[in-house]
Amino acid sequence: MSSVFLSHNNIFSAYGPDSVSAIAQIKEGVSSLQLVEDSYLLEGPFYSSRISDDLLNEKFERLRPTENYTRLEKILIASLSDTLEKADLEIDDRVGLIVSTTKGNIDVLEKHSVFPEKRAYLAQLGKKIKEFFQFQNDAIILSNACVSGVLALAVAKRLISQKTYDHVLVVGGDLVTKFIMSGFNAFQALSPEPCRPYCKTRSGINIGEVGSSVLVTADTRQMAREAVKIMGEASCNDANHISGPSRTGEGLFRSVQAALEQSGLSIESIDYISAHGTATLFNDEMEAIAFNRANLQKTPLNSLKGYFGHTLGASGLLETLIGMHSLQKNMLFASKGFQELGVSRPLNIIKDTTSKPLRTFIKTASGFGGCNTAAIFQSAKP
Amino acid sequence: MKPSSFHIASYCRIIDNNIVKNDEVLFTEKTGDLSSFLKKAYKHMEIRYPKFFKMDTLSKLAFIAAETLLKDSVEKNTALVFSNKSSSLDTDRKHSASITDSVHPYASPAIFVYTLPNICLGEISIRHSLYSENSFFIFDEFNPRLLTDYCDSLLSTGKTEKILCGWVDVDKQEYDAFLYLIARTGVYPYTTDELTRLYRKT
Amino acid sequence: MSELKQELKEKIIEQLNLEDISVDEIANDDPLFGQGLGLDSIDALELIVMLDKDYGIKLADPKEGRKIFESINTMAAYITANRTT
């Protein structure tokens, strides 16, 4: 079976319109989370990372749109256009498109929306992106809660290995909406402060907003400097509860084991873990249990939620892209917000951003519905 | 790349107040809306699972369809690969209405949790103790070609032994479930043509 | 108080979709979670919403819920002492 790589990529975020702008700030330890006071979205102030309208509209108008697009469509199209420009790829019938999102254009259900309710159907969102770039194949939408972003990469790899496509563009994103904020608030899951994954004083999540995209390909002529090879990937359910993280970390443990087995790599060769780390009490505890069961408690680990918040359908993809740049820069990024270990098992949380030769990382994510995904990536540099 | 040794062991179609398994009508009900139909089906099938009543309609529909096919299956390494058109929009509308209610705007955690299509995969995983691969795709219509390519990849890489695959959609009062179990033995050939035939026939 | 307890039982059955349970089957001192009615973490969150919506009680710390939702007796006592509507 031929190797499959992640290559050209984009992160469209509060940090700026591309991956480089996000990486530059993360390197400096700057979070993009800011206090938001918007009583329509949520009663009371909250921390979030949101793309500025000015930046979004400026970048989007340059693409010369000929019709009206929703905010999410603009974000996804802006992100994908940068990735496609870098890839310089001819879009023929061998190129696939996967959209990773949990809620898509859910804001069109709001009363003041100027878009028809039909736009809330996720296939419509896929169609808009497909048509904008004139993809020949229909978009595949993956909507698998908070593992969507990293599972989308696994799906892309599997479809390339299966010869369905030669290249797949994966694009992911979700909005910060009243719909989402009210739900997580009812779940008592929101933190009143910038989140602190794995920390003793953690008190929940922040919701953030990014668009991110990547070229997944088997073509070694298409390699960006930060390209990585997908070594193994797996997704296992907890079979325990639809919202509560498993007390044994079953699904995450199994996902990590299965991804490792497929990669043929030993635990020692994993240089770091890009974990989910939402900063809720139960999620972080579950991860600590699973990583200890997998004997990964000594491996350096970070959560990037302290920089972006939880970006839902984009998060697994976004955090994988940061991991690629981390390898390329040989730099372990600090787990922002962490002070003192607040889970019951040992974990090697990265406290300060440090330089270190890096080759391989594992990305994990867990979400509602009891889903978990783990994927292992290795630098494509010879 | 095609794992030729696999078959469709069984299939279930739920549409127009009928539950069909392998060409045979298991349950039918002339009148009533979807939720009363599903409740009657639950009683008819003599299922004892109080959590059923807490599920949203999409999960109930998926649960009943899965129950007909997994009841006798002992293989725990069974992946779930589902798809639909309306995602969880039926429940999304409920959450959206309750948070913008003019008298008492409230978010219900029990509704919000179902505003993701893959929750029904979680419900089925819990019911049948499946610690397996789960994915939920959204397409404009049932897409046997893409689902087959994806399932072939899971089977040929040894990630799973069996797959419960198909379509489960709820949109207001319209609904349609077509699930099939892919296994090493079975009566129907495992091809996209056969899937299209079974889907159109019922 | 007994009226409130009856009301709570009806609300719990209705709002938490306890289809197979009737009001008579819930004793005032039955544990609501664990072995009793078998309620789970989502039900607990739903009860917090119910306190707020129907009785005007906002729990500052969701962990308080554990004590309050022990049984119909403890719930009724807490609501009687703290209700604003």
XYZ file of C-alpha atoms in Angstrom:
669
model
C 0.000 0.000 0.000
C 1.393 3.401 -0.974
C 2.118 6.063 1.628
C -0.339 8.885 2.178
C 0.805 12.352 3.238
C -0.594 15.590 4.611
C 0.977 18.480 2.775
C -0.029 22.076 1.929
C -2.318 23.531 4.557
C -4.062 26.573 5.903
C -5.261 27.769 9.290
C -7.638 30.706 8.990
C -8.044 31.974 12.533
C -8.118 34.942 14.876
C -4.312 34.933 14.507
C -4.516 35.670 10.804
C -5.305 34.244 7.380
C -2.773 31.410 7.205
C -0.868 28.736 9.112
C 2.284 30.853 9.379
C 0.499 33.629 11.269
C -0.929 31.160 13.800
C 2.383 29.348 14.314
C 4.305 32.611 14.812
C 2.007 33.613 17.696
C 1.819 30.162 19.285
C 5.614 30.073 19.297
C 5.545 33.281 21.325
C 3.012 31.814 23.734
C 0.238 34.221 22.704
C -3.326 32.949 23.054
C -6.028 34.125 20.656
C -8.733 33.740 23.320
C -10.380 37.030 24.207
C -13.171 38.152 26.468
C -16.389 38.455 24.478
C -19.439 40.341 25.654
C -22.314 39.492 23.383
C -25.543 38.805 25.225
C -27.149 37.436 22.060
C -24.634 34.583 21.990
C -24.549 34.044 25.748
C -25.787 35.830 28.828
C -22.661 37.039 30.545
C -19.120 37.450 29.186
C -17.143 34.460 27.929
C -13.770 33.688 26.369
C -13.598 32.776 22.715
C -11.364 32.988 19.669
C -13.162 34.411 16.657
C -12.092 35.454 13.186
C -12.542 39.195 12.648
C -15.168 40.203 10.108
C -12.741 42.669 8.542
C -10.082 40.074 7.881
C -12.595 37.543 6.620
C -14.358 39.933 4.271
C -11.128 41.404 2.973
C -9.690 37.991 2.123
C -12.966 36.682 0.782
C -13.682 39.615 -1.521
C -10.317 39.072 -3.175
C -11.625 35.712 -4.354
C -14.272 37.591 -6.395
C -17.386 35.766 -5.200
C -20.372 36.041 -7.510
C -23.116 35.226 -4.996
C -23.833 35.552 -1.262
C -22.104 33.149 1.060
C -22.716 32.395 4.737
C -20.050 33.200 7.300
C -18.964 29.573 7.562
C -18.820 29.159 3.788
C -16.612 32.241 3.575
C -14.282 30.874 6.251
C -14.016 27.450 4.631
C -13.573 28.858 1.117
C -10.959 31.372 2.294
C -9.014 28.606 4.014
C -9.259 26.171 1.140
C -8.293 28.745 -1.489
C -4.971 29.336 0.276
C -4.260 25.596 0.478
C -5.152 25.117 -3.193
C -2.993 28.037 -4.221
C -0.020 26.541 -2.399
C -0.684 23.092 -3.840
C -1.068 24.271 -7.445
C -3.164 21.213 -8.167
C -5.325 20.650 -11.203
C -8.815 19.773 -9.965
C -9.845 16.789 -12.025
C -12.012 13.755 -11.322
C -9.270 12.169 -9.201
C -9.475 14.932 -6.607
C -11.865 14.468 -3.679
C -13.270 16.958 -1.182
C -14.095 16.194 2.459
C -15.794 18.758 4.680
C -15.476 18.220 8.419
C -18.097 20.017 10.470
C -20.395 19.334 13.381
C -23.062 21.976 12.799
C -22.297 23.579 9.417
C -24.532 26.566 8.643
C -26.610 26.085 11.796
C -26.904 29.862 12.211
C -29.345 30.010 9.292
C -31.989 28.596 11.689
C -31.829 31.918 13.543
C -34.772 34.219 12.892
C -32.778 37.123 11.488
C -30.814 34.980 9.016
C -30.963 36.194 5.427
C -30.331 32.675 4.131
C -33.053 30.046 3.579
C -33.372 27.162 6.057
C -32.318 24.828 3.241
C -28.765 26.101 3.737
C -28.639 24.244 7.079
C -28.489 20.910 5.228
C -24.845 19.926 5.298
C -24.828 18.647 1.731
C -25.764 22.196 0.654
C -22.667 23.492 2.401
C -20.617 20.877 0.553
C -22.231 21.881 -2.714
C -21.336 25.560 -2.233
C -17.678 24.720 -1.671
C -17.624 22.223 -4.512
C -19.085 24.761 -6.939
C -16.839 27.604 -5.832
C -13.699 25.651 -6.706
C -15.321 23.583 -9.456
C -14.530 20.247 -7.899
C -15.706 17.449 -10.170
C -16.675 15.135 -7.315
C -19.398 15.830 -4.748
C -18.196 16.829 -1.316
C -18.194 14.150 1.360
C -19.367 15.625 4.659
C -18.116 13.994 7.817
C -20.045 14.942 10.934
C -18.776 12.878 13.825
C -18.797 15.311 16.748
C -15.438 16.470 18.070
C -13.374 13.752 16.388
C -14.552 14.873 12.904
C -11.372 16.791 12.042
C -8.913 14.006 12.693
C -11.283 11.276 11.503
C -11.625 13.222 8.222
C -7.873 12.761 7.711
C -8.243 9.033 8.324
C -11.139 8.890 5.859
C -9.088 10.775 3.253
C -6.208 8.347 3.685
C -8.495 5.338 3.445
C -10.157 6.593 0.258
C -6.777 7.314 -1.340
C -5.509 3.849 -0.368
C -8.708 2.446 -1.814
C -7.946 4.305 -5.106
C -11.214 6.243 -4.942
C -9.123 9.414 -5.278
C -5.489 10.394 -5.861
C -5.743 13.558 -3.778
C -8.251 14.741 -1.190
C -8.732 18.259 0.092
C -9.982 18.218 3.671
C -11.523 21.409 5.005
C -13.007 21.823 8.478
C -14.813 24.470 10.458
C -17.615 25.406 12.822
C -18.987 28.717 14.054
C -19.379 30.192 17.525
C -23.183 30.433 17.618
C -25.984 30.896 20.107
C -26.952 27.309 19.276
C -23.585 25.972 20.455
C -22.998 28.370 23.346
C -26.413 27.736 24.914
C -25.923 23.979 24.653
C -22.474 23.839 26.226
C -23.677 26.279 28.859
C -26.580 23.953 29.734
C -23.966 21.206 30.009
C -22.197 23.379 32.611
C -19.122 22.885 30.457
C -18.055 26.483 29.769
C -15.142 28.050 31.614
C -15.492 31.671 32.747
C -11.729 32.080 32.142
C -9.277 31.104 29.410
C -9.262 27.302 29.629
C -6.542 25.375 31.492
C -6.283 21.833 30.103
C -5.108 19.206 32.659
C -4.601 21.903 35.314
C -5.774 21.642 38.905
C -7.721 24.877 38.473
C -9.368 23.951 35.161
C -13.057 24.747 34.981
C -14.219 23.870 31.483
C -13.941 24.752 27.837
C -13.907 27.852 25.637
C -15.470 27.578 22.195
C -13.408 28.934 19.309
C -13.728 29.388 15.570
C -11.251 28.578 12.810
C -11.265 27.307 9.281
C -8.543 24.854 8.413
C -7.661 22.812 5.382
C -5.028 20.454 4.043
C -4.057 18.551 0.941
C -3.963 14.795 1.559
C -2.080 12.998 -1.199
C 0.033 10.025 -2.181
C 1.954 12.158 -4.674
C 5.456 12.820 -3.328
C 5.945 15.690 -5.800
C 3.356 17.626 -3.802
C 5.319 17.867 -0.553
C 5.300 21.047 1.536
C 8.240 21.513 3.920
C 6.041 20.518 6.853
C 4.526 17.467 5.108
C 3.948 14.356 7.204
C 3.136 10.757 6.421
C 0.058 9.168 8.020
C 1.532 6.135 9.801
C -1.582 4.723 11.428
C -5.058 5.753 12.426
C -7.969 4.256 14.319
C -11.276 5.228 15.789
C -12.956 3.319 18.632
C -16.151 3.920 20.546
C -16.361 3.876 24.349
C -19.675 1.955 24.274
C -20.346 3.603 27.603
C -22.278 6.883 27.532
C -23.366 9.381 24.865
C -21.936 12.433 26.630
C -19.924 11.358 29.674
C -16.270 10.438 29.006
C -15.482 6.813 29.849
C -14.090 6.267 33.354
C -11.633 3.721 31.968
C -10.694 5.677 28.832
C -11.622 2.531 26.916
C -12.236 3.922 23.432
C -9.291 6.294 23.485
C -6.973 3.576 24.811
C -8.103 1.190 22.101
C -7.750 3.885 19.413
C -4.175 4.639 20.489
C -3.285 0.926 20.597
C -4.755 0.256 17.171
C -3.087 3.304 15.577
C 0.273 2.291 17.077
C -0.118 -1.247 15.859
C -0.886 -0.119 12.319
C 2.072 2.280 12.339
C 4.483 -0.441 13.390
C 6.104 2.113 15.711
C 7.080 1.644 19.335
C 5.961 3.958 22.143
C 9.545 5.258 22.385
C 9.408 6.620 18.854
C 6.425 8.887 19.624
C 8.026 12.293 20.276
C 4.904 13.953 21.548
C 1.146 13.727 22.000
C -1.160 16.391 20.616
C -4.064 15.557 22.890
C -7.685 16.667 22.953
C -7.516 18.416 26.362
C -10.769 20.361 26.431
C -10.210 21.335 30.085
C -13.442 19.837 31.368
C -12.920 17.844 34.569
C -14.040 14.546 33.109
C -12.477 14.721 29.633
C -8.969 15.469 30.854
C -9.217 12.822 33.566
C -10.369 10.255 30.992
C -7.406 11.072 28.756
C -4.953 10.741 31.649
C -6.312 7.265 32.359
C -6.166 6.221 28.702
C -2.612 7.535 28.138
C -1.404 5.763 31.280
C -3.014 2.526 30.153
C -1.177 2.978 26.833
C 2.082 3.623 28.736
C 2.398 7.109 27.235
C 2.515 8.984 30.552
C 6.158 10.024 30.029
C 5.676 11.275 26.479
C 5.536 15.094 26.225
C 1.937 16.178 25.739
C 0.076 19.360 24.920
C -3.440 20.553 24.354
C -3.810 23.525 22.018
C -7.221 24.541 23.379
C -5.539 27.319 25.418
C -4.618 29.028 22.117
C -7.800 28.565 20.063
C -10.428 27.177 22.423
C -12.352 24.143 21.230
C -12.964 24.632 17.530
C -15.323 21.626 17.262
C -15.353 20.134 13.748
C -12.076 21.863 12.881
C -10.193 21.031 16.083
C -8.675 17.658 15.187
C -7.574 18.972 11.801
C -6.313 22.301 13.158
C -4.298 20.608 15.893
C -2.808 18.120 13.425
C -1.673 21.019 11.239
C -0.012 22.684 14.242
C 1.668 19.344 14.956
C 3.080 19.265 11.415
C 4.613 22.709 11.892
C 5.854 21.665 15.319
C 7.806 18.794 13.716
C 9.093 21.006 10.936
C 10.356 23.585 13.436
C 11.618 20.918 15.847
C 9.746 22.720 18.563
C 7.432 21.443 21.301
C 4.706 24.035 21.937
C 3.702 24.730 25.528
C 0.304 23.514 26.696
C -1.099 27.014 27.258
C -2.881 27.618 30.559
C -1.366 24.681 32.400
C 0.143 25.270 35.851
C -0.191 22.263 38.121
C -1.289 18.724 37.266
C -4.929 18.227 38.107
C -5.627 14.699 36.887
C -5.279 11.503 38.925
C -2.506 9.923 36.779
C 0.894 11.279 35.758
C 1.209 13.091 32.424
C 4.225 14.889 30.969
C 2.588 18.219 30.118
C 4.794 20.567 28.066
C 5.129 23.651 30.292
C 7.423 25.773 28.130
C 7.929 25.916 24.401
C 11.236 24.147 23.781
C 13.419 23.161 20.848
C 13.961 19.448 20.391
C 14.576 17.199 17.385
C 11.144 15.828 16.470
C 9.995 13.280 13.969
C 6.706 11.668 15.074
C 3.573 12.661 16.953
C 0.218 11.182 17.813
C -2.969 13.235 17.602
C -6.017 12.200 19.592
C -9.570 13.461 19.936
C -12.678 12.360 21.801
C -16.257 13.504 21.560
C -19.959 13.150 22.244
C -21.403 9.857 21.155
C -18.457 8.126 22.866
C -16.235 8.519 19.804
C -12.427 8.608 19.929
C -9.796 8.833 17.200
C -6.009 8.556 17.248
C -3.666 9.142 14.333
C 0.118 8.980 14.098
C 2.096 11.284 11.821
C 5.769 11.229 10.905
C 7.805 13.895 9.200
C 8.060 13.225 5.466
C 11.618 14.602 5.408
C 14.007 11.806 4.464
C -8.409 -3.977 -3.435
C -11.897 -5.368 -3.164
C -12.360 -7.841 -0.330
C -14.238 -10.382 -2.419
C -14.947 -12.750 0.442
C -17.623 -10.518 1.984
C -21.397 -10.684 1.629
C -24.458 -8.838 2.794
C -25.603 -11.037 5.654
C -28.881 -9.208 6.196
C -30.575 -5.889 5.621
C -33.349 -3.865 7.220
C -35.532 -1.175 5.675
C -37.838 1.057 7.696
C -40.053 3.342 5.631
C -43.784 4.102 5.292
C -44.632 2.471 8.641
C -43.092 -0.852 7.578
C -40.111 -2.733 8.941
C -38.683 -5.162 6.420
C -35.837 -7.558 7.115
C -34.404 -9.651 4.273
C -37.480 -9.274 2.031
C -39.821 -10.159 4.883
C -42.162 -7.710 6.627
C -41.402 -7.796 10.362
C -43.825 -5.139 11.507
C -46.338 -2.845 9.940
C -48.721 -0.209 11.245
C -51.372 1.500 9.145
C -51.705 4.779 11.015
C -49.779 7.020 13.376
C -46.782 9.297 13.231
C -43.151 8.240 13.310
C -42.628 8.380 17.055
C -45.732 6.322 17.842
C -44.740 3.875 15.090
C -41.273 3.442 16.610
C -42.716 2.988 20.093
C -45.076 0.289 18.836
C -42.219 -1.395 16.989
C -40.183 -1.371 20.205
C -43.043 -3.069 22.073
C -43.678 -5.509 19.228
C -40.033 -6.568 19.206
C -40.211 -7.124 22.976
C -37.161 -5.003 23.646
C -36.465 -4.063 27.285
C -34.246 -0.991 27.209
C -35.617 2.044 29.095
C -32.938 4.310 27.564
C -34.804 3.964 24.270
C -37.396 6.453 25.488
C -34.760 9.085 26.153
C -33.446 9.002 22.584
C -34.329 11.471 19.876
C -36.214 10.228 16.818
C -33.120 9.670 14.682
C -31.526 7.526 17.373
C -34.763 5.593 17.928
C -35.035 4.845 14.210
C -31.389 3.801 13.962
C -31.692 1.769 17.165
C -34.705 -0.234 15.932
C -33.106 -0.886 12.527
C -29.832 -1.959 14.173
C -31.686 -4.128 16.657
C -33.218 -6.248 13.889
C -29.769 -6.960 12.421
C -27.492 -7.150 15.452
C -29.808 -9.083 17.753
C -28.277 -12.401 16.725
C -24.778 -11.178 15.905
C -22.084 -12.070 18.418
C -19.181 -10.434 16.562
C -18.118 -7.431 18.659
C -15.688 -6.098 16.079
C -18.518 -4.632 14.014
C -17.902 -1.153 12.601
C -20.727 1.349 12.182
C -20.729 3.393 8.965
C -23.885 5.484 8.695
C -25.029 8.286 6.461
C -27.998 10.545 5.868
C -29.179 13.776 4.318
C -30.615 15.707 7.262
C -27.876 15.151 9.835
C -29.534 15.846 13.217
C -31.577 18.741 11.829
C -34.836 17.366 13.204
C -33.491 17.741 16.762
C -31.495 20.875 15.899
C -34.789 22.627 15.164
C -36.082 21.658 18.617
C -33.009 22.995 20.395
C -33.131 26.132 18.284
C -36.811 26.705 19.099
C -36.326 26.201 22.844
C -33.410 28.644 23.132
C -35.358 31.349 21.299
C -38.717 30.695 22.994
C -40.337 34.071 23.612
C -41.656 33.162 27.086
C -39.093 30.785 28.571
C -35.915 30.506 26.508
C -34.007 27.478 27.846
C -31.475 25.003 26.541
C -32.214 21.402 27.429
C -29.077 19.255 27.825
C -31.125 16.167 26.938
C -32.055 17.729 23.593
C -28.705 19.402 22.902
C -26.771 16.152 23.216
C -28.730 14.749 20.262
C -27.842 17.677 17.982
C -25.085 15.534 16.443
C -25.858 12.770 13.933
C -23.262 10.372 15.344
C -25.019 10.129 18.721
C -27.092 7.295 17.259
C -23.827 5.421 16.601
C -23.006 5.863 20.287
C -26.419 4.541 21.306
C -25.980 1.430 19.154
C -22.403 0.947 20.401
C -23.631 1.068 24.010
C -26.541 -1.284 23.368
C -24.395 -3.914 21.627
C -21.054 -3.289 23.419
C -19.252 -2.320 20.207
C -15.853 -0.678 20.780
C -15.495 -0.278 17.046
C -14.900 2.160 14.193
C -17.728 4.716 13.866
C -18.283 7.243 11.102
C -21.216 9.368 10.072
C -21.337 10.834 6.556
C -23.782 13.304 5.064
C -24.804 12.970 1.412
C -27.637 14.362 -0.646
C -28.886 10.819 -1.180
C -27.952 7.210 -0.412
C -24.469 6.785 -1.873
C -23.624 3.071 -2.089
C -20.487 3.632 -4.162
C -18.738 5.838 -1.646
C -19.914 3.799 1.352
C -18.666 0.632 -0.334
C -15.246 2.129 -1.053
C -14.952 3.216 2.556
C -16.145 -0.109 3.954
C -13.789 -1.993 1.620
C -10.931 -0.028 3.096
C -11.948 -0.944 6.664
C -12.310 -4.614 5.718
C -9.158 -4.939 3.613
C -6.970 -3.338 6.307
C -8.400 -5.711 8.913
C -9.852 -2.874 10.980
C -13.116 -4.704 11.330
C -14.723 -8.112 10.832
C -18.251 -6.934 10.138
C -19.837 -3.604 9.252
C -23.300 -2.302 9.948
C -23.656 0.226 7.171
C -26.279 2.341 5.477
C -28.685 5.250 5.592
C -30.808 6.577 8.436
C -32.622 9.866 7.937
C -35.308 11.768 9.845
C -36.625 15.131 8.682
C -39.851 16.268 10.340
C -42.335 13.496 9.479
C -40.275 12.058 6.643
C -37.955 9.205 7.450
C -36.057 6.385 5.830
C -33.727 3.744 7.233
C -31.788 1.214 5.185
C -29.111 -0.644 7.106
C -27.183 -3.704 6.010
C -24.725 -5.982 7.708
C -21.551 -6.802 5.775
C -20.003 -10.114 6.867
C -17.986 -13.049 5.609
C -21.085 -15.121 5.012
C -24.472 -14.079 3.736
C -27.209 -14.532 1.184
C -26.777 -11.373 -0.863
C -23.710 -10.450 -2.910
C -21.836 -7.442 -1.537
C -21.786 -5.087 -4.529
C -22.986 -1.542 -5.140
C -25.418 -2.865 -7.755
C -26.975 -5.229 -5.259
C -27.205 -2.448 -2.654
C -28.908 -0.192 -5.158
C -31.298 -3.019 -6.052
C -32.185 -3.758 -2.417
C -32.638 -0.067 -1.635
C -34.925 0.557 -4.607
C -36.924 -2.622 -4.146
C -38.150 -2.013 -0.607
C -45.063 19.578 50.658
C -46.782 16.349 49.572
C -48.311 18.235 46.657
C -44.856 19.392 45.599
C -43.538 15.837 45.857
C -46.323 14.566 43.625
C -45.608 17.375 41.182
C -41.883 16.533 41.156
C -42.551 12.882 40.415
C -44.786 13.805 37.504
C -42.237 16.253 36.159
C -39.362 13.807 36.476
C -41.265 11.105 34.612
C -42.385 13.534 31.937
C -39.201 15.523 31.405
C -36.727 12.677 31.775
C -38.836 10.348 29.603
C -39.172 7.563 32.168
C -41.712 5.803 29.996
C -42.029 2.582 31.998
C -42.351 4.164 35.447
C -45.494 5.505 37.114
C -45.808 8.053 39.929
C -46.787 5.341 42.454
C -43.567 3.470 41.773
C -41.358 6.296 43.022
C -41.114 6.357 46.841
C -40.218 9.664 48.466
C -36.938 8.302 49.777
C -35.925 6.209 46.713
C -32.482 7.155 45.435
C -32.956 8.904 42.078
C -29.480 8.089 40.752
C -27.514 4.856 40.676
C -29.553 1.834 41.688
C -32.825 3.750 42.151
C -34.385 5.283 39.052
C -31.127 4.845 37.197
C -30.820 8.493 36.216
C -27.525 9.588 34.635
C -25.400 12.723 34.210
C -27.609 14.188 31.464
C -30.652 13.735 33.720
C -28.802 15.580 36.486
C -28.191 18.503 34.123
C -31.821 18.394 33.075
C -32.890 18.595 36.733
C -30.668 21.657 37.199
C -32.484 23.266 34.254
C -35.816 22.285 35.827
C -34.898 23.962 39.141
C -34.080 27.144 37.276
C -36.991 27.144 34.863
C -39.804 26.012 37.149
C -38.701 27.197 40.596
C -36.343 30.081 39.856
C -33.402 28.422 41.592
C -29.967 28.804 40.009
C -27.351 26.406 41.328
C -24.073 28.275 41.694
C -22.114 25.034 41.757
C -23.470 22.071 39.777
C -21.814 19.753 42.294
C -24.426 20.853 44.839
C -26.895 18.910 42.703
C -25.608 15.600 44.010
C -27.064 16.229 47.499
C -30.201 18.004 46.331
C -31.168 15.275 43.855
C -30.666 12.361 46.246
C -34.392 11.663 46.512
C -37.810 13.274 46.079
C -37.640 14.212 49.794
C -34.350 16.102 49.492
C -35.459 17.822 46.273
C -38.753 18.975 47.774
C -37.041 20.260 50.919
C -34.489 22.222 48.890
C -37.098 23.717 46.576
C -39.339 24.721 49.493
C -36.437 26.491 51.181
C -35.073 28.234 48.085
C -37.813 28.755 45.518
C -38.355 32.221 44.102
C -41.363 31.470 41.890
